[in-house]
PDB file of C-alpha atoms in Angstrom:
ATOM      1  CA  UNK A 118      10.905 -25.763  -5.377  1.00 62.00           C
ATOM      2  CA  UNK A 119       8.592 -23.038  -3.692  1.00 73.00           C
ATOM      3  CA  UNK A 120      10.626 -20.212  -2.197  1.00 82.00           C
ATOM      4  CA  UNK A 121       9.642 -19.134   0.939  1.00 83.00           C
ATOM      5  CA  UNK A 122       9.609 -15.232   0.662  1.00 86.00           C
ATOM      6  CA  UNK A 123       7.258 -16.222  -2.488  1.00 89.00           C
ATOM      7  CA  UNK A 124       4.607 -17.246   0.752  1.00 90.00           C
ATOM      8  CA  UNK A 125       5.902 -14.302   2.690  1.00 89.00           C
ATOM      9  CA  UNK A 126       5.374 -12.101  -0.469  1.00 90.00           C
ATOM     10  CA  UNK A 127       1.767 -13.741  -0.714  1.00 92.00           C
ATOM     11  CA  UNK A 128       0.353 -13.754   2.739  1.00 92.00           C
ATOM     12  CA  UNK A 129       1.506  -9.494   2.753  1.00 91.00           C
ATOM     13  CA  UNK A 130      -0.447  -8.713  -0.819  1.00 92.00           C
ATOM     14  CA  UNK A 131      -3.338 -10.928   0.781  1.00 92.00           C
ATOM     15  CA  UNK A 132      -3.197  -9.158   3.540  1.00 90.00           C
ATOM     16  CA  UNK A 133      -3.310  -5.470   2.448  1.00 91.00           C
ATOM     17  CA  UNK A 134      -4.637  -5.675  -0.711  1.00 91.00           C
ATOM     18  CA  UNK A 135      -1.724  -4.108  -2.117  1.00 91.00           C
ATOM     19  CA  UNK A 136       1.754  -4.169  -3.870  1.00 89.00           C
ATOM     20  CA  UNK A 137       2.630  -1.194  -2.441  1.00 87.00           C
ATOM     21  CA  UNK A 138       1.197  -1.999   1.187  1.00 87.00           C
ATOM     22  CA  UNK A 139       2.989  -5.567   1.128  1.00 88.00           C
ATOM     23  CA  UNK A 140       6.524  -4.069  -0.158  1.00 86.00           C
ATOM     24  CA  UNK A 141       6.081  -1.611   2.958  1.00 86.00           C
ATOM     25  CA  UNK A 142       5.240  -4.320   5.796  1.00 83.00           C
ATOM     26  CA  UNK A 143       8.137  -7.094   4.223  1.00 82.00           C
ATOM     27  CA  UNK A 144      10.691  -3.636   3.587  1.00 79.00           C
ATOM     28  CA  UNK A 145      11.529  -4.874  -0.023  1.00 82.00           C
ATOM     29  CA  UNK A 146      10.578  -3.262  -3.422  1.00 79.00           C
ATOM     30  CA  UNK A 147       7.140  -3.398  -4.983  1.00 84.00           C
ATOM     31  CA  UNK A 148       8.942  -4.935  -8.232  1.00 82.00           C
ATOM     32  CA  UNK A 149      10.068  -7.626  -5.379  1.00 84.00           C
ATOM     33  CA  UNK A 150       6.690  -8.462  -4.291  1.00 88.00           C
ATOM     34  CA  UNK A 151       5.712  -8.710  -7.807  1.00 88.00           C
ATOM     35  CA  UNK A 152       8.053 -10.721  -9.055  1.00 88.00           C
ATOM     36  CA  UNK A 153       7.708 -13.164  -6.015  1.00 90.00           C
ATOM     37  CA  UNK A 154       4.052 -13.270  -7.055  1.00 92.00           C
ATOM     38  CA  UNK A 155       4.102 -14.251 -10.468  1.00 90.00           C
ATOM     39  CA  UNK A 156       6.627 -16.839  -9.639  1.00 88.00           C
ATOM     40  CA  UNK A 157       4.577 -18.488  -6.720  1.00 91.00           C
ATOM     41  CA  UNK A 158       1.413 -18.283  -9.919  1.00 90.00           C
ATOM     42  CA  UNK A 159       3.614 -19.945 -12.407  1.00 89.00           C
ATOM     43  CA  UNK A 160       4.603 -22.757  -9.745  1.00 89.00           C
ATOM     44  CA  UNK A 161       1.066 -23.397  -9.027  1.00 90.00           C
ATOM     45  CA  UNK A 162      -0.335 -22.979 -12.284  1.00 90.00           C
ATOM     46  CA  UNK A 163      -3.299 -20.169 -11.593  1.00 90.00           C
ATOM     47  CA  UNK A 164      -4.102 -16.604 -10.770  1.00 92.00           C
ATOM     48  CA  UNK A 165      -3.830 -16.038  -6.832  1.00 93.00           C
ATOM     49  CA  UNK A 166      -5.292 -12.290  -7.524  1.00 92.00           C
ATOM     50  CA  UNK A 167      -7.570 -10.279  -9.626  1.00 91.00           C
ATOM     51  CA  UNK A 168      -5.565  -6.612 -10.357  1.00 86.00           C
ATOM     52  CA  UNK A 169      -8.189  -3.885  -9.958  1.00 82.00           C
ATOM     53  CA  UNK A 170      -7.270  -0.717 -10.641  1.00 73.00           C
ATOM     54  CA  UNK A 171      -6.111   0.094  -6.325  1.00 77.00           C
ATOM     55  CA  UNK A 172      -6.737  -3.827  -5.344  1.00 89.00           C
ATOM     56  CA  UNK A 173      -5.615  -6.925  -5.414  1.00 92.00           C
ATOM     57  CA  UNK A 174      -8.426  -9.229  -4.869  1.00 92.00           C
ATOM     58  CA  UNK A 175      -8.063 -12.809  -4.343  1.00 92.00           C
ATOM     59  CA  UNK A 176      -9.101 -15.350  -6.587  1.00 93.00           C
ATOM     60  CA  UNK A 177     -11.256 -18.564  -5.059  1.00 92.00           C
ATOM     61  CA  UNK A 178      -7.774 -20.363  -5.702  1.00 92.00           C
ATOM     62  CA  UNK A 179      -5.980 -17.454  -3.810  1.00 91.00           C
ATOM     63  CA  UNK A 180      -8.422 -17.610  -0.638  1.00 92.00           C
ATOM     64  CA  UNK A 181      -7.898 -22.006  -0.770  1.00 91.00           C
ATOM     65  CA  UNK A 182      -4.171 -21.414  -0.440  1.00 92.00           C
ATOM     66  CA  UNK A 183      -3.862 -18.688   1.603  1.00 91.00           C
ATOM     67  CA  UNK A 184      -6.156 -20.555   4.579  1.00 91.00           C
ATOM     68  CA  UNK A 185      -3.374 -23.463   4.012  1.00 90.00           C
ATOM     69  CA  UNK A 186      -0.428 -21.701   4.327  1.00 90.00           C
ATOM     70  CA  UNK A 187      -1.279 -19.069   6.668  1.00 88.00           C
ATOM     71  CA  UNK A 188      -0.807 -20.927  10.145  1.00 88.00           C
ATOM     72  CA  UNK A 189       2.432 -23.050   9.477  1.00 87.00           C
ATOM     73  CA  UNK A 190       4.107 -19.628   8.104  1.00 86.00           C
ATOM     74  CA  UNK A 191       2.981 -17.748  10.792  1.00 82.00           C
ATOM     75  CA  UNK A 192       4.656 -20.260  12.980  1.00 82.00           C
ATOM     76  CA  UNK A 193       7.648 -20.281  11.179  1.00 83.00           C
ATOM     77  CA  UNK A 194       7.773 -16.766  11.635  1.00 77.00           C
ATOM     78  CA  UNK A 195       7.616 -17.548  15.430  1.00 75.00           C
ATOM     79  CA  UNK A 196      10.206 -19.713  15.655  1.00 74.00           C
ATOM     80  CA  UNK A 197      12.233 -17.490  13.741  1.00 70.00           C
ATOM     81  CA  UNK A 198      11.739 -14.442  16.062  1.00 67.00           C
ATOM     82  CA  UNK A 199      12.320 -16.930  19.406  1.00 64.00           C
ATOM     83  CA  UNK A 200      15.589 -18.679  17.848  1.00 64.00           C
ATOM     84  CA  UNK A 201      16.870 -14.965  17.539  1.00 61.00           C
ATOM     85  CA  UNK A 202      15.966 -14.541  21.265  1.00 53.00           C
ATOM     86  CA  UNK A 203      17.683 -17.538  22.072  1.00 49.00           C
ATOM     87  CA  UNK A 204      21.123 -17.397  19.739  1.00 49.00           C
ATOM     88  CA  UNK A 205      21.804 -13.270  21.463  1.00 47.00           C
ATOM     89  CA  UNK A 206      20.989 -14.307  25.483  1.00 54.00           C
ATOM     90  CA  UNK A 207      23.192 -11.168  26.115  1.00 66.00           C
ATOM     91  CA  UNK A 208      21.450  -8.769  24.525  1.00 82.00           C
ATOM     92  CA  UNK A 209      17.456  -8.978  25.182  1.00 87.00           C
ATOM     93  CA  UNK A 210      15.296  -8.350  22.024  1.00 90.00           C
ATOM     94  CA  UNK A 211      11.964  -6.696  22.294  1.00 92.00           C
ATOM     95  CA  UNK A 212       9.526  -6.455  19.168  1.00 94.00           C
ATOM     96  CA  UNK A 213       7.083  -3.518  19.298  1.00 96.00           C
ATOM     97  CA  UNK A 214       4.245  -3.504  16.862  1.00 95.00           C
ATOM     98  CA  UNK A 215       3.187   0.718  15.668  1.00 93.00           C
ATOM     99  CA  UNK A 216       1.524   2.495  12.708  1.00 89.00           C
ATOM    100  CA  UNK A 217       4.373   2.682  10.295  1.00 87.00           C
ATOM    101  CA  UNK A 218       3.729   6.880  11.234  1.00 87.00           C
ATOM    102  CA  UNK A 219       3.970   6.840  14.537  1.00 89.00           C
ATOM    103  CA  UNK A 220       7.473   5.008  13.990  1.00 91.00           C
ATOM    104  CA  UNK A 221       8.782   7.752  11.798  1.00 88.00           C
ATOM    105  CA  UNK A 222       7.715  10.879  13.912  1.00 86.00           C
ATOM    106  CA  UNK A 223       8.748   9.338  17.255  1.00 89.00           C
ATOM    107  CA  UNK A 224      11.216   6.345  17.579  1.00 91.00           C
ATOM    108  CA  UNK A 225      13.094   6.609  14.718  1.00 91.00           C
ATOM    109  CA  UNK A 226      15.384   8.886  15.346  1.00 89.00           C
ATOM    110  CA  UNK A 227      16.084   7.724  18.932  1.00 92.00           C
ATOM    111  CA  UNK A 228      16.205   3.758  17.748  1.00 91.00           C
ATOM    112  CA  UNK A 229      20.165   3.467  17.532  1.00 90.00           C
ATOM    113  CA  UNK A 230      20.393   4.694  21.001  1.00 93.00           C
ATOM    114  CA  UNK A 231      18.324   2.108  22.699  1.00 93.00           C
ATOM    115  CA  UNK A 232      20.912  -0.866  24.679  1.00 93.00           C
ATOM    116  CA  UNK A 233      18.810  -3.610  23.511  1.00 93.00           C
ATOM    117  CA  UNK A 234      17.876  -5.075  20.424  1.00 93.00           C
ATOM    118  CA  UNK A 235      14.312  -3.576  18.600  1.00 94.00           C
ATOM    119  CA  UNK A 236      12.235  -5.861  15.871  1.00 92.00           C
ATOM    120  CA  UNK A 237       9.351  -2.949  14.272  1.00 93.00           C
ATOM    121  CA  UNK A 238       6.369  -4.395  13.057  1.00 91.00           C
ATOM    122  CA  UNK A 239       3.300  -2.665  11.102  1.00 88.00           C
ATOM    123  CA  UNK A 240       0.482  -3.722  10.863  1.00 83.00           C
ATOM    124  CA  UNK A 241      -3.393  -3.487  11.764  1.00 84.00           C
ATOM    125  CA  UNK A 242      -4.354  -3.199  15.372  1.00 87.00           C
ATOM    126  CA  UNK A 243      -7.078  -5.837  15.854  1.00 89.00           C
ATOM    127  CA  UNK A 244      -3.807  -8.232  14.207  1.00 90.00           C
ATOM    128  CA  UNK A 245      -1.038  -6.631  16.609  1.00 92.00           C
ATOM    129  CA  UNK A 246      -3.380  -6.785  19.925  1.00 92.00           C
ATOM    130  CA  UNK A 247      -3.506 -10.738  18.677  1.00 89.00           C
ATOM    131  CA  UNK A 248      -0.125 -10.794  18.564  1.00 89.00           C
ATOM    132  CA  UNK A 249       0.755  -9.148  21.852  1.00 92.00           C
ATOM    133  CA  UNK A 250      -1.596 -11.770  23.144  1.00 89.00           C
ATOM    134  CA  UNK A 251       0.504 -14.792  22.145  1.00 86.00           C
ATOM    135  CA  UNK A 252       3.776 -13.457  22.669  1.00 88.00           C
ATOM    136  CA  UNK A 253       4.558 -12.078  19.240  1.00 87.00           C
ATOM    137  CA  UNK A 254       4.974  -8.607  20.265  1.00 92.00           C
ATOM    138  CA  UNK A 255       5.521  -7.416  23.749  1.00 95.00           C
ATOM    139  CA  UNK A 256       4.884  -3.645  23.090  1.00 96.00           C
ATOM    140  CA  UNK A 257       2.388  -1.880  20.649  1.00 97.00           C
ATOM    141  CA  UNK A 258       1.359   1.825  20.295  1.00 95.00           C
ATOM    142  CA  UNK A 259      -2.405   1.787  19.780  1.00 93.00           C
ATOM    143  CA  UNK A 260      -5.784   4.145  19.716  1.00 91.00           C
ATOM    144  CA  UNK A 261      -7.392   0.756  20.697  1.00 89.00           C
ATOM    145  CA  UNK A 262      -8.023  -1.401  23.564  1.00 90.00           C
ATOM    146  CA  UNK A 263      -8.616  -5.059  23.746  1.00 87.00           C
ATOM    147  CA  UNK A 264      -9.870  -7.605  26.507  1.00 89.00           C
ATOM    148  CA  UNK A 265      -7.271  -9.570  26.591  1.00 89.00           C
ATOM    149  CA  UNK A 266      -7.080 -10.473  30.593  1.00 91.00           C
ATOM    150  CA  UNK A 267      -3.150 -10.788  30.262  1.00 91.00           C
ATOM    151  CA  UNK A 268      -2.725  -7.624  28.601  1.00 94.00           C
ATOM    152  CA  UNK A 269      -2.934  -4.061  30.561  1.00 95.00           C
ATOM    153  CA  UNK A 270      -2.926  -0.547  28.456  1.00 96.00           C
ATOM    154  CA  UNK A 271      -1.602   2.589  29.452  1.00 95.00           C
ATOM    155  CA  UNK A 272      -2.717   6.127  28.233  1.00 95.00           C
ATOM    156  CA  UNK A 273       0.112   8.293  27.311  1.00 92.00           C
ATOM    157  CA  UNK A 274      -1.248  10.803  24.793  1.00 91.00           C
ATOM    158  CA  UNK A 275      -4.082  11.961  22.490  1.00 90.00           C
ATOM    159  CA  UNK A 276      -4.344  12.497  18.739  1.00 91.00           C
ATOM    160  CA  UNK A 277      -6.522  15.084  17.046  1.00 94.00           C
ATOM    161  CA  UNK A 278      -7.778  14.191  13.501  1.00 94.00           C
ATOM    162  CA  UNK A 279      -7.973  17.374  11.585  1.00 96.00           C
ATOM    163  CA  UNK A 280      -8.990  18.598   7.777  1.00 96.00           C
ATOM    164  CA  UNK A 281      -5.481  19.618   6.719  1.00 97.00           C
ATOM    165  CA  UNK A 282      -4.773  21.698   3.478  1.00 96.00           C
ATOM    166  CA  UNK A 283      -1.862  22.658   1.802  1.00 95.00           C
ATOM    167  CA  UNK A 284      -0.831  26.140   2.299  1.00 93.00           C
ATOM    168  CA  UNK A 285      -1.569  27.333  -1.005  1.00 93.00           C
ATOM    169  CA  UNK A 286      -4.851  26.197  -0.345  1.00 94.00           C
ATOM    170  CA  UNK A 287      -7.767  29.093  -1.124  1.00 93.00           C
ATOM    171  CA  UNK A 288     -10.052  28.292   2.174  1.00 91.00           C
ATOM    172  CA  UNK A 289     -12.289  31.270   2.352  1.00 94.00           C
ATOM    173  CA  UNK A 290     -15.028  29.991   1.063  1.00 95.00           C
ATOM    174  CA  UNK A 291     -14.696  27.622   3.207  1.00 96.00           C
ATOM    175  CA  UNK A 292     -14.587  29.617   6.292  1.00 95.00           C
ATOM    176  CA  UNK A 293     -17.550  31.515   5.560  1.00 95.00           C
ATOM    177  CA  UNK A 294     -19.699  28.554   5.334  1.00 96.00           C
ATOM    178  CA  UNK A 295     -18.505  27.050   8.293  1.00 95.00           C
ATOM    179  CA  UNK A 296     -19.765  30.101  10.334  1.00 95.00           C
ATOM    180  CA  UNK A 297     -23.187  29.904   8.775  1.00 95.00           C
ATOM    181  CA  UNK A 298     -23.094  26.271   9.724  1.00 93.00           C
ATOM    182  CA  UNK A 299     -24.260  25.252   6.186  1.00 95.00           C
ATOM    183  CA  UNK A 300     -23.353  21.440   6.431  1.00 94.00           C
ATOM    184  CA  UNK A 301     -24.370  21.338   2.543  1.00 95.00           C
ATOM    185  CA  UNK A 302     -22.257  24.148   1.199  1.00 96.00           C
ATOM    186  CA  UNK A 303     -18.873  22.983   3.402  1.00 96.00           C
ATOM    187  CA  UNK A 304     -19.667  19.204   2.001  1.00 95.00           C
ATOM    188  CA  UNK A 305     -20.291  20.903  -1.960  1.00 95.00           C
ATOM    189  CA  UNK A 306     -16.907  22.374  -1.402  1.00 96.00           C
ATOM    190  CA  UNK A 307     -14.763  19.833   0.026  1.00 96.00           C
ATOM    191  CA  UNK A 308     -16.104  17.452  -2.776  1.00 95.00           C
ATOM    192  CA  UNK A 309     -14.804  19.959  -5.192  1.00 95.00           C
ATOM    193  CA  UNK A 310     -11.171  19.917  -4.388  1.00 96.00           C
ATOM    194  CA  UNK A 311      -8.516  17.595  -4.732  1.00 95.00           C
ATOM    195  CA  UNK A 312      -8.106  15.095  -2.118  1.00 96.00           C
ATOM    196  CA  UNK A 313      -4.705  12.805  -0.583  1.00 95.00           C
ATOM    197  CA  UNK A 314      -5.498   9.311   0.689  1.00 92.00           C
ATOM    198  CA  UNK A 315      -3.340   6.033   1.627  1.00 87.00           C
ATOM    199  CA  UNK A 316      -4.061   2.633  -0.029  1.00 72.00           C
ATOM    200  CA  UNK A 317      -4.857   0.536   3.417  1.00 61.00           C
ATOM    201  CA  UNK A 318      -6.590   3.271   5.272  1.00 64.00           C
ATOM    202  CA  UNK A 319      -9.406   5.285   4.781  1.00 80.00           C
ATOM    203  CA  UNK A 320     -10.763   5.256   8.775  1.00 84.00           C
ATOM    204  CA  UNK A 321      -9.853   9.056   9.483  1.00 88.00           C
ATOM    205  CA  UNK A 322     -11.888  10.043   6.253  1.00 91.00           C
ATOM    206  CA  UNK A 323     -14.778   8.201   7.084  1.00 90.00           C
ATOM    207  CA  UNK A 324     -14.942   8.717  10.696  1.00 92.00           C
ATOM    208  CA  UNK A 325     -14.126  12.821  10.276  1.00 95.00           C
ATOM    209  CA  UNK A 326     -17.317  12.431   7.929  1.00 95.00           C
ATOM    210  CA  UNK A 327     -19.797  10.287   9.492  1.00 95.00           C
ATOM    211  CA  UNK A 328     -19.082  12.336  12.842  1.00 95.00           C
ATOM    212  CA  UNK A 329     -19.482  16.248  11.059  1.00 94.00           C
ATOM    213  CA  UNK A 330     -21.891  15.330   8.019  1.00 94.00           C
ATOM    214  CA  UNK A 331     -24.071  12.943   9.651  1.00 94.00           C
ATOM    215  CA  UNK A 332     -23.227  10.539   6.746  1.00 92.00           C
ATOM    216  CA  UNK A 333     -20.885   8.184   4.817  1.00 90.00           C
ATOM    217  CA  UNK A 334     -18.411   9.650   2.168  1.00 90.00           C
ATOM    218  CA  UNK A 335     -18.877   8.674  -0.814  1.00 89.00           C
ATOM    219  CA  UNK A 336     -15.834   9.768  -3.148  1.00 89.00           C
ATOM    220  CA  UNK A 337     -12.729   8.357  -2.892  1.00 88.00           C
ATOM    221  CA  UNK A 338      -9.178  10.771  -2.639  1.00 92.00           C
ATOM    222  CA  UNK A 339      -7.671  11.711  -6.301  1.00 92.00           C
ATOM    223  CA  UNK A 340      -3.826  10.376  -5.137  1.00 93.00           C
ATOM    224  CA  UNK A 341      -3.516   7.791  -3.367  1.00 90.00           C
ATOM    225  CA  UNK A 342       0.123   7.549  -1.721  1.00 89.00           C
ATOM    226  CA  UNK A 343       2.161   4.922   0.707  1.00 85.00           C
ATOM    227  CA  UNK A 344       1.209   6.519   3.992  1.00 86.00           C
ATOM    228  CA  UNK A 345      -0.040   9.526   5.954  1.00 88.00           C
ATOM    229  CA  UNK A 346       3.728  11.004   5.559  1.00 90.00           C
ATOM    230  CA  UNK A 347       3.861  10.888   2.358  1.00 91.00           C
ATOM    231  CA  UNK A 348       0.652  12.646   2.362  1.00 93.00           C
ATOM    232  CA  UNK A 349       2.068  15.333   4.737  1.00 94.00           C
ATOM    233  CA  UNK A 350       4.694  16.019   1.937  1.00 93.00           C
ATOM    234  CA  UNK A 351       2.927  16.004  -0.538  1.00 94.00           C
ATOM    235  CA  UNK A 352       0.663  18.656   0.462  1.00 95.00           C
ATOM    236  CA  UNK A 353       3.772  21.038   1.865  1.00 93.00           C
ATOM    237  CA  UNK A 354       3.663  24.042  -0.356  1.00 84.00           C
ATOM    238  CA  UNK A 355       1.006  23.233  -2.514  1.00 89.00           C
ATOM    239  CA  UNK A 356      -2.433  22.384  -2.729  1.00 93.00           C
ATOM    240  CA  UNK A 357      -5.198  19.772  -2.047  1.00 95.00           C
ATOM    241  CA  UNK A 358      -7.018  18.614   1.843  1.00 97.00           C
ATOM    242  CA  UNK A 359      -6.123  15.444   3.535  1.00 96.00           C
ATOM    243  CA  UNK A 360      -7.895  14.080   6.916  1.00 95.00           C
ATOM    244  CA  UNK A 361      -4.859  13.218   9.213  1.00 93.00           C
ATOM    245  CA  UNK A 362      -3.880  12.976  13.248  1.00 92.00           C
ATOM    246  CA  UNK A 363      -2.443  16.682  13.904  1.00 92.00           C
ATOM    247  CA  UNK A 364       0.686  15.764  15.642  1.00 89.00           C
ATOM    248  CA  UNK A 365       2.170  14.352  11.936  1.00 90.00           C
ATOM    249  CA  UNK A 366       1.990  17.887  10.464  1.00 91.00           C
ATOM    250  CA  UNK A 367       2.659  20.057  13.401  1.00 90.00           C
ATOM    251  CA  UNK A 368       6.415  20.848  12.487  1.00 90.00           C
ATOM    252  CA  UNK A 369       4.978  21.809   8.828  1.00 93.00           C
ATOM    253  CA  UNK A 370       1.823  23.813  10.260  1.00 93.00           C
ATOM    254  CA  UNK A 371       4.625  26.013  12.388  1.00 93.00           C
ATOM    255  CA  UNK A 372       6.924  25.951   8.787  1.00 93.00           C
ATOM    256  CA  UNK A 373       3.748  26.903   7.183  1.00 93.00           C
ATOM    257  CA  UNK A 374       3.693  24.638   4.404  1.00 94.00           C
ATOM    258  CA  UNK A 375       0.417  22.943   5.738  1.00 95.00           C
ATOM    259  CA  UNK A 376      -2.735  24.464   7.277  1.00 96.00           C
ATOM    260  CA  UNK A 377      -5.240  22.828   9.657  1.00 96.00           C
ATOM    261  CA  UNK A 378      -8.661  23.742   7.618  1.00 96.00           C
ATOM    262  CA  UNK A 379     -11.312  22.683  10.087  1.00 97.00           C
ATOM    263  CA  UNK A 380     -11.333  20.667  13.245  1.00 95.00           C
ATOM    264  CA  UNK A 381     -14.707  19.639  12.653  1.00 94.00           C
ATOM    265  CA  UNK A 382     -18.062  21.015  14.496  1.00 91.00           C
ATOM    266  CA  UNK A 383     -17.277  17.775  16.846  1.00 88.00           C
ATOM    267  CA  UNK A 384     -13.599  17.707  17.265  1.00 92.00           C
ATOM    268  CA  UNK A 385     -12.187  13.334  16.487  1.00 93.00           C
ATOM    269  CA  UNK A 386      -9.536  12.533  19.301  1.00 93.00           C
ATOM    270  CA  UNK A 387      -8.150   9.242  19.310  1.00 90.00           C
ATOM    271  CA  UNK A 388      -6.247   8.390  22.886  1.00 92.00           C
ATOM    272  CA  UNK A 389      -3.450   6.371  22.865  1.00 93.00           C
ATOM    273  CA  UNK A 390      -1.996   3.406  24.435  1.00 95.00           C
ATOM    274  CA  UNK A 391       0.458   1.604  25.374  1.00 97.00           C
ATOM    275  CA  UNK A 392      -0.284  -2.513  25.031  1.00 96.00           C
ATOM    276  CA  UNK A 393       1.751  -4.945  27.153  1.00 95.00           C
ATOM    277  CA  UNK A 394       1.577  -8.372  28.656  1.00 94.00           C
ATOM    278  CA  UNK A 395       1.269  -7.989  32.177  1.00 91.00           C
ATOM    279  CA  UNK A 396       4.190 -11.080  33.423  1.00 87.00           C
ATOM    280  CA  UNK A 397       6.568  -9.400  30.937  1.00 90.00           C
ATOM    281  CA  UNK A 398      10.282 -10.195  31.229  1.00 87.00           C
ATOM    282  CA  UNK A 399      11.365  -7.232  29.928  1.00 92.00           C
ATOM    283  CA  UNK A 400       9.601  -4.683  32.281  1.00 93.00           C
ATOM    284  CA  UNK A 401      12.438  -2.513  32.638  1.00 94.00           C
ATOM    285  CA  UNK A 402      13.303  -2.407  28.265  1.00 95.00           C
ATOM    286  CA  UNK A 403       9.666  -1.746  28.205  1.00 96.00           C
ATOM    287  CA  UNK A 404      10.229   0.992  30.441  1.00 95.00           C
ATOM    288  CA  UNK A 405      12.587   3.308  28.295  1.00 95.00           C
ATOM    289  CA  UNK A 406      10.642   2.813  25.327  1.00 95.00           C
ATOM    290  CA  UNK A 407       7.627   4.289  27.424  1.00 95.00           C
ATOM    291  CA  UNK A 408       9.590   7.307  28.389  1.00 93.00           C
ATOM    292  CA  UNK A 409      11.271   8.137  25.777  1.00 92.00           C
ATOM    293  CA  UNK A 410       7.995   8.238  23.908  1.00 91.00           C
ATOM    294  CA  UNK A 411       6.381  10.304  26.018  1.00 89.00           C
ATOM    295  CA  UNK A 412       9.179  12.776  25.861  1.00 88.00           C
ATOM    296  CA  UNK A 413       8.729  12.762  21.884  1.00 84.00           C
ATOM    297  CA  UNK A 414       5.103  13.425  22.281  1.00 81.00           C
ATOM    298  CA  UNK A 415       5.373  15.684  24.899  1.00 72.00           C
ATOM    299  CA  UNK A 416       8.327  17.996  22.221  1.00 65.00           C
ATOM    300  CA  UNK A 417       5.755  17.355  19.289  1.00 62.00           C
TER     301      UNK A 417
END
């Protein structure tokens, strides 16, 4: 008999195109994921995914069952999270959807002290405005606004991308040809060193670069890690560049064990929002989690 977290397991690698990116949205171990996978492939007798050296790409087989399993699971999932509603009537539950960053820097720490009970999910943001749509989520955090007529957004702050470095990080050269303005010398260089990146998301990169350079980037980062904190650690006290939103290094800019590099000639700012349903029942939970992230970006 098919297990059900073998589907779960499934529908997260075909989602992110990763072990790694799965184990992190389902909060098990990538051994977990794998071993879920090769037992849902031995049950149906063929290779769901081709293993590339960063992807998992799905075989025609994979794409058949994933476009017959994704709907009823997701509604399982559904039921699931409105049966948990319904079994704790004395305790309201609100599920807020966030970059698995943005979690760590700002509601982490504060999460025990909430009086209600919190579901996190991660995820993309086209997937989580769909989601606050139907009733799935009734919060996200997001640099992006749908058109949903039942959903209104409300800015609350801005993010910065900036060319980080760690602090060991020999940027002279660098300076110099930034005040000449030679947009061939500052791209030579930056190809030269050695550069962080996450597995699911290369949009800062290739925004940073298409709006200084005038162009696509076309290498790909030397270490590829879980997520823009581990890239933030990874670079404290040593070397190499990453393209990340300032407020996730600022504590290790003031330690100084990172160093913003370059802002760009045309500075990247991101605003962002809060998403919610507009005939919410849970206004005033809604309403703390607002505030209290403000005050965390406010301190950051």
């Amino acid at each position: 008999m098919v297990n059900l977290e073998w589907y779960r397991s499934f529908k997260a690698i075909y989602k992110t195109g990763t072990l790694t990116g799965a184990a992190e949205n389902l909060f098990i171990s990538q051994p977990g994921v794998s071993l879920h996978l090769s037992s849902l492939e031995s049950y149906v007798g063929y290779k769901l995914f081709e293993r590339t050296g960063r992807k998992m790409i799905p075989t025609e087989k994979g794409k058949v069952l994933y476009n017959f399993i994704v709907e009823p699971l997701t509604k399982l999932e559904d039921a699931e999270k409105h049966f948990q509603k319904s079994t704790e009537k004395h305790t309201p539950t609100i599920s807020v959807g966030m970059c698995f960053e943005t979690f760590q820097i700002t509601l982490e720490q504060y999460i025990s002290t909430l009086p209600f009970n919190v579901i996190i999910r991660f995820g993309e943001y086209p997937e989580m405005l769909d989601q606050l749509d139907k009733g799935i989520l009734d919060l996200i955090i997001t640099p992006q606004k749908g058109n949903s007529p039942n959903v209104e957004h409300e800015a609350f702050s801005s993010e910065t991308i900036v060319l980080v470095g760690g602090i060991e990080t020999d940027g002279k050269t660098f300076d110099s040809l930034v005040k000449k303005n030679d947009l061939a010398g500052m791209e030579t260089w930056l190809k030269q060193q050695k550069w962080y990146g996450t597995a699911g998301d290369m949009e800062h990169l290739l925004r940073f670069w298409q709006l200084n350079f005038g162009k696509h980037a076309d290498f790909r980062p030397n270490y590829i890690v879980p997520n823009l904190n581990s890239i933030v650690r990874c670079l404290s006290g040593g070397k190499g560049l990453a393209i990340i939103p300032d407020f996730l290094c600022k504590k290790e800019v003031e330690e100084e064990k990172v160093k913003v590099i370059w802002e760009g000639t045309s500075k990247l700012t991101n605003t962002l929002y809060f998403g919610c349903r507009k005939n919410t029942q849970y206004a005033s939970e809604i309403h703390i989690i607002k505030n209290l992230f403000k005050e965390v970006m406010v301190s950051i």
